[in-house]
């Protein structure tokens, strides 16, 4: 899973969000390292919607503009869980190797 | 609530353009909320997020392109234009003057003609469906932007590559005649393709457009003024960017090319607006009849007029002139690249010709034809190739002085050829291969039926020149029989 896709799914983990809120969430999660571009965000949302991982949660008009929010489907939440687990295992293994390497040098 | 009800006209044009670059399904699904998201970012950052908007635009083009045959034909078109230019003898090299660069960059435009016609035919297929006249014309405008945009992008890409390869132009003159002719022939191809697409089923219109474009590409235009379909196609679609001095297109040819473009585009607009298909077929047939009749009517007078008038010329004020007897005038791009070498060679040739006692114009000038000020000058090549001045070309230019104004006696081509070869021999000789190539002819042996190419020895025999004395006689005889233009 590519990082922008992961960040979109991760942004929706705490509940439905609209486009700009997802961009803010990605910036916050990565402590400013990643700024999702609008084109990237909506390409990811379109792909995730087609795969059935996110759905529209509702829409409202704010200041004369359409604000549409998205939420995770059950399958989307499972996919996110699986990805988080994969990343956790990966980082655990890499951390272990680093520890061994440091011990060998010492 | 539908997205369309909150569509905002207050969005900056860049945002609207970026959204419009996407396919219609995407615009309906995401257009308004994307505009809202961009507005939120702009409010938070205190300005339009230009990188975001540019990325959005490019993604839209890519998304639209992936599902559009016009996109792929357009990409192929650009690739073929670049390939055609790179495989040309000169490649991406051109003289460092805008006129030459813009003309040279159009080498691939001929290849673009079939694909432009095919793309237009393809794009028009969808507008043959029911819908208002306005929506069909709007569709035509969109496909025109896409098809012609790809053609223009290909041309501009080649211009950039030629400038990068050859260097920034050294001459200031800026002749857009060729570019206008290329644009007009591309618009003609678009109009023809649209006509075909509106009148014929897509499966037939696409190959027909490409076939007619190919026919135009391989055509010689109206070189012989014959009313043949190949000639007609060539003249209306490619009429005829090659007529003109290097770097200066012939205005009249450009105007005729633009007129054809206007006819085809108007007919395409009418055909797209018309319903039912029968009327569109009538529009196609009528347009073809008009251009065929028009070509038949204008071809001979135009050939005669253009032939008698010669090419338009560059402004003489740009010439860099130096020296006296000979005074040598070169274009800035020549002067900056091969100027010293050309001036040395020309001065040497001039002095040796004068030493034989032949009349030689005191001015040797570059690239001027059919102009009052050039009458008193020897014309030499306007190329920037170091080898562009050869013994043969200089000899021809000197001998040409004796045939350039009203003469008491009609010029005999054999006498002129003998004088050319004679002076060439006196100035240091011309290689056998160059003589055979420029003065020889190929004949078919009536007994064996085999072709025979004249050898250099046979050519010398034919003109009766075997020694330097005979060569001098041939040149002296030539000048004695006519006044010269040396002024």
GROMACS .gro file of N, CA and C in nm, chain A residues 5 7-23 25 36 38-60 66-74 76-77 80, chain B residues 3 25-37:
model
  207
    5UNK      N    1  -0.219   0.647   0.025
    5UNK     CA    2  -0.339   0.565   0.045
    5UNK      C    3  -0.352   0.528   0.192
    7UNK      N    4  -0.229   0.690   0.443
    7UNK     CA    5  -0.262   0.809   0.524
    7UNK      C    6  -0.409   0.847   0.512
    8UNK      N    7  -0.469   0.824   0.394
    8UNK     CA    8  -0.613   0.853   0.378
    8UNK      C    9  -0.693   0.757   0.466
    9UNK      N   10  -0.660   0.629   0.460
    9UNK     CA   11  -0.731   0.531   0.544
    9UNK      C   12  -0.709   0.562   0.692
   10UNK      N   13  -0.585   0.595   0.725
   10UNK     CA   14  -0.553   0.627   0.866
   10UNK      C   15  -0.629   0.751   0.913
   11UNK      N   16  -0.644   0.848   0.822
   11UNK     CA   17  -0.715   0.970   0.857
   11UNK      C   18  -0.862   0.945   0.888
   12UNK      N   19  -0.916   0.842   0.825
   12UNK     CA   20  -1.058   0.811   0.846
   12UNK      C   21  -1.080   0.717   0.966
   13UNK      N   22  -0.970   0.673   1.029
   13UNK     CA   23  -0.982   0.576   1.138
   13UNK      C   24  -1.063   0.631   1.256
   14UNK      N   25  -1.051   0.761   1.279
   14UNK     CA   26  -1.120   0.819   1.395
   14UNK      C   27  -1.262   0.866   1.362
   15UNK      N   28  -1.305   0.845   1.237
   15UNK     CA   29  -1.442   0.884   1.203
   15UNK      C   30  -1.448   0.954   1.068
   16UNK      N   31  -1.569   0.985   1.020
   16UNK     CA   32  -1.586   1.046   0.888
   16UNK      C   33  -1.514   1.182   0.881
   17UNK      N   34  -1.458   1.209   0.763
   17UNK     CA   35  -1.390   1.339   0.743
   17UNK      C   36  -1.408   1.383   0.598
   18UNK      N   37  -1.404   1.514   0.577
   18UNK     CA   38  -1.408   1.566   0.441
   18UNK      C   39  -1.266   1.586   0.390
   19UNK      N   40  -1.255   1.630   0.264
   19UNK     CA   41  -1.125   1.636   0.197
   19UNK      C   42  -1.021   1.716   0.270
   20UNK      N   43  -1.053   1.840   0.308
   20UNK     CA   44  -0.953   1.925   0.370
   20UNK      C   45  -0.911   1.871   0.507
   21UNK      N   46  -1.010   1.812   0.579
   21UNK     CA   47  -0.977   1.754   0.710
   21UNK      C   48  -0.880   1.637   0.693
   22UNK      N   49  -0.894   1.562   0.586
   22UNK     CA   50  -0.802   1.449   0.562
   22UNK      C   51  -0.660   1.499   0.535
   23UNK      N   52  -0.651   1.610   0.461
   23UNK     CA   53  -0.518   1.667   0.434
   23UNK      C   54  -0.453   1.711   0.565
   25UNK      N   55  -0.520   1.598   0.865
   25UNK     CA   56  -0.492   1.477   0.944
   25UNK      C   57  -0.360   1.413   0.901
   36UNK      N   58  -0.046   1.606   0.182
   36UNK     CA   59  -0.120   1.544   0.071
   36UNK      C   60  -0.164   1.652  -0.028
   38UNK      N   61  -0.404   1.788  -0.339
   38UNK     CA   62  -0.547   1.766  -0.365
   38UNK      C   63  -0.567   1.655  -0.468
   39UNK      N   64  -0.486   1.661  -0.576
   39UNK     CA   65  -0.500   1.560  -0.682
   39UNK      C   66  -0.474   1.420  -0.629
   40UNK      N   67  -0.370   1.409  -0.545
   40UNK     CA   68  -0.335   1.279  -0.487
   40UNK      C   69  -0.448   1.228  -0.397
   41UNK      N   70  -0.503   1.319  -0.316
   41UNK     CA   71  -0.609   1.281  -0.222
   41UNK      C   72  -0.729   1.224  -0.297
   42UNK      N   73  -0.775   1.298  -0.399
   42UNK     CA   74  -0.898   1.253  -0.465
   42UNK      C   75  -0.874   1.133  -0.556
   43UNK      N   76  -0.752   1.118  -0.607
   43UNK     CA   77  -0.720   0.996  -0.682
   43UNK      C   78  -0.726   0.876  -0.587
   44UNK      N   79  -0.672   0.895  -0.465
   44UNK     CA   80  -0.674   0.786  -0.365
   44UNK      C   81  -0.817   0.757  -0.321
   45UNK      N   82  -0.896   0.862  -0.295
   45UNK     CA   83  -1.034   0.841  -0.251
   45UNK      C   84  -1.115   0.767  -0.358
   46UNK      N   85  -1.093   0.807  -0.487
   46UNK     CA   86  -1.166   0.743  -0.596
   46UNK      C   87  -1.131   0.594  -0.605
   47UNK      N   88  -1.001   0.567  -0.592
   47UNK     CA   89  -0.956   0.427  -0.600
   47UNK      C   90  -1.008   0.347  -0.481
   48UNK      N   91  -1.002   0.405  -0.362
   48UNK     CA   92  -1.049   0.334  -0.242
   48UNK      C   93  -1.200   0.311  -0.246
   49UNK      N   94  -1.272   0.407  -0.303
   49UNK     CA   95  -1.418   0.391  -0.315
   49UNK      C   96  -1.450   0.277  -0.412
   50UNK      N   97  -1.375   0.272  -0.523
   50UNK     CA   98  -1.398   0.164  -0.621
   50UNK      C   99  -1.365   0.027  -0.561
   51UNK      N  100  -1.267   0.024  -0.471
   51UNK     CA  101  -1.229  -0.103  -0.406
   51UNK      C  102  -1.320  -0.137  -0.288
   52UNK      N  103  -1.412  -0.044  -0.259
   52UNK     CA  104  -1.508  -0.069  -0.151
   52UNK      C  105  -1.450  -0.048  -0.013
   53UNK      N  106  -1.341   0.027  -0.001
   53UNK     CA  107  -1.279   0.047   0.131
   53UNK      C  108  -1.329   0.174   0.199
   54UNK      N  109  -1.379   0.270   0.120
   54UNK     CA  110  -1.440   0.390   0.181
   54UNK      C  111  -1.573   0.418   0.110
   55UNK      N  112  -1.662   0.487   0.178
   55UNK     CA  113  -1.790   0.528   0.118
   55UNK      C  114  -1.818   0.672   0.159
   56UNK      N  115  -1.908   0.734   0.086
   56UNK     CA  116  -1.950   0.868   0.125
   56UNK      C  117  -2.034   0.858   0.252
   57UNK      N  118  -2.006   0.949   0.346
   57UNK     CA  119  -2.078   0.945   0.473
   57UNK      C  120  -2.183   1.054   0.481
   58UNK      N  121  -2.179   1.150   0.392
   58UNK     CA  122  -2.278   1.257   0.395
   58UNK      C  123  -2.222   1.381   0.329
   59UNK      N  124  -2.312   1.479   0.306
   59UNK     CA  125  -2.262   1.604   0.249
   59UNK      C  126  -2.342   1.720   0.306
   60UNK      N  127  -2.274   1.833   0.312
   60UNK     CA  128  -2.340   1.953   0.364
   60UNK      C  129  -2.287   2.074   0.287
   66UNK      N  130  -1.983   2.285  -0.131
   66UNK     CA  131  -2.016   2.146  -0.099
   66UNK      C  132  -1.903   2.084  -0.017
   67UNK      N  133  -1.938   2.030   0.096
   67UNK     CA  134  -1.839   1.960   0.178
   67UNK      C  135  -1.890   1.817   0.195
   68UNK      N  136  -1.817   1.724   0.135
   68UNK     CA  137  -1.862   1.585   0.138
   68UNK      C  138  -1.764   1.505   0.225
   69UNK      N  139  -1.821   1.425   0.315
   69UNK     CA  140  -1.731   1.348   0.403
   69UNK      C  141  -1.733   1.200   0.366
   70UNK      N  142  -1.626   1.134   0.403
   70UNK     CA  143  -1.608   0.991   0.372
   70UNK      C  144  -1.584   0.915   0.501
   71UNK      N  145  -1.615   0.785   0.497
   71UNK     CA  146  -1.585   0.700   0.614
   71UNK      C  147  -1.538   0.564   0.567
   72UNK      N  148  -1.475   0.493   0.660
   72UNK     CA  149  -1.427   0.359   0.626
   72UNK      C  150  -1.542   0.261   0.623
   73UNK      N  151  -1.537   0.164   0.531
   73UNK     CA  152  -1.630   0.052   0.536
   73UNK      C  153  -1.568  -0.053   0.629
   74UNK      N  154  -1.642  -0.159   0.654
   74UNK     CA  155  -1.588  -0.268   0.735
   74UNK      C  156  -1.461  -0.325   0.672
   76UNK      N  157  -1.268  -0.170   0.470
   76UNK     CA  158  -1.164  -0.067   0.478
   76UNK      C  159  -1.095  -0.071   0.612
   77UNK      N  160  -1.175  -0.088   0.720
   77UNK     CA  161  -1.114  -0.094   0.853
   77UNK      C  162  -1.024  -0.216   0.867
   80UNK      N  163  -0.704  -0.155   0.682
   80UNK     CA  164  -0.618  -0.065   0.759
   80UNK      C  165  -0.553  -0.140   0.875
  109UNK      N  166  -2.438   1.808  -0.689
  109UNK     CA  167  -2.314   1.886  -0.689
  109UNK      C  168  -2.329   2.010  -0.775
  131UNK      N  169  -1.727   1.254  -1.606
  131UNK     CA  170  -1.776   1.175  -1.492
  131UNK      C  171  -1.707   1.217  -1.364
  132UNK      N  172  -1.577   1.249  -1.375
  132UNK     CA  173  -1.500   1.290  -1.256
  132UNK      C  174  -1.548   1.427  -1.209
  133UNK      N  175  -1.571   1.515  -1.306
  133UNK     CA  176  -1.617   1.651  -1.271
  133UNK      C  177  -1.749   1.645  -1.195
  134UNK      N  178  -1.840   1.558  -1.245
  134UNK     CA  179  -1.969   1.546  -1.178
  134UNK      C  180  -1.955   1.487  -1.038
  135UNK      N  181  -1.863   1.391  -1.026
  135UNK     CA  182  -1.852   1.321  -0.898
  135UNK      C  183  -1.773   1.402  -0.795
  136UNK      N  184  -1.665   1.470  -0.840
  136UNK     CA  185  -1.576   1.532  -0.743
  136UNK      C  186  -1.556   1.683  -0.760
  137UNK      N  187  -1.600   1.738  -0.875
  137UNK     CA  188  -1.566   1.876  -0.910
  137UNK      C  189  -1.590   1.977  -0.799
  138UNK      N  190  -1.711   1.980  -0.745
  138UNK     CA  191  -1.745   2.084  -0.648
  138UNK      C  192  -1.675   2.065  -0.514
  139UNK      N  193  -1.663   1.941  -0.471
  139UNK     CA  194  -1.596   1.923  -0.341
  139UNK      C  195  -1.447   1.948  -0.352
  140UNK      N  196  -1.388   1.919  -0.470
  140UNK     CA  197  -1.247   1.951  -0.488
  140UNK      C  198  -1.227   2.102  -0.484
  141UNK      N  199  -1.319   2.175  -0.550
  141UNK     CA  200  -1.310   2.322  -0.547
  141UNK      C  201  -1.320   2.372  -0.404
  142UNK      N  202  -1.407   2.309  -0.324
  142UNK     CA  203  -1.422   2.349  -0.184
  142UNK      C  204  -1.295   2.319  -0.106
  143UNK      N  205  -1.234   2.203  -0.132
  143UNK     CA  206  -1.110   2.168  -0.061
  143UNK      C  207  -0.997   2.264  -0.095
   0.00000   0.00000   0.00000
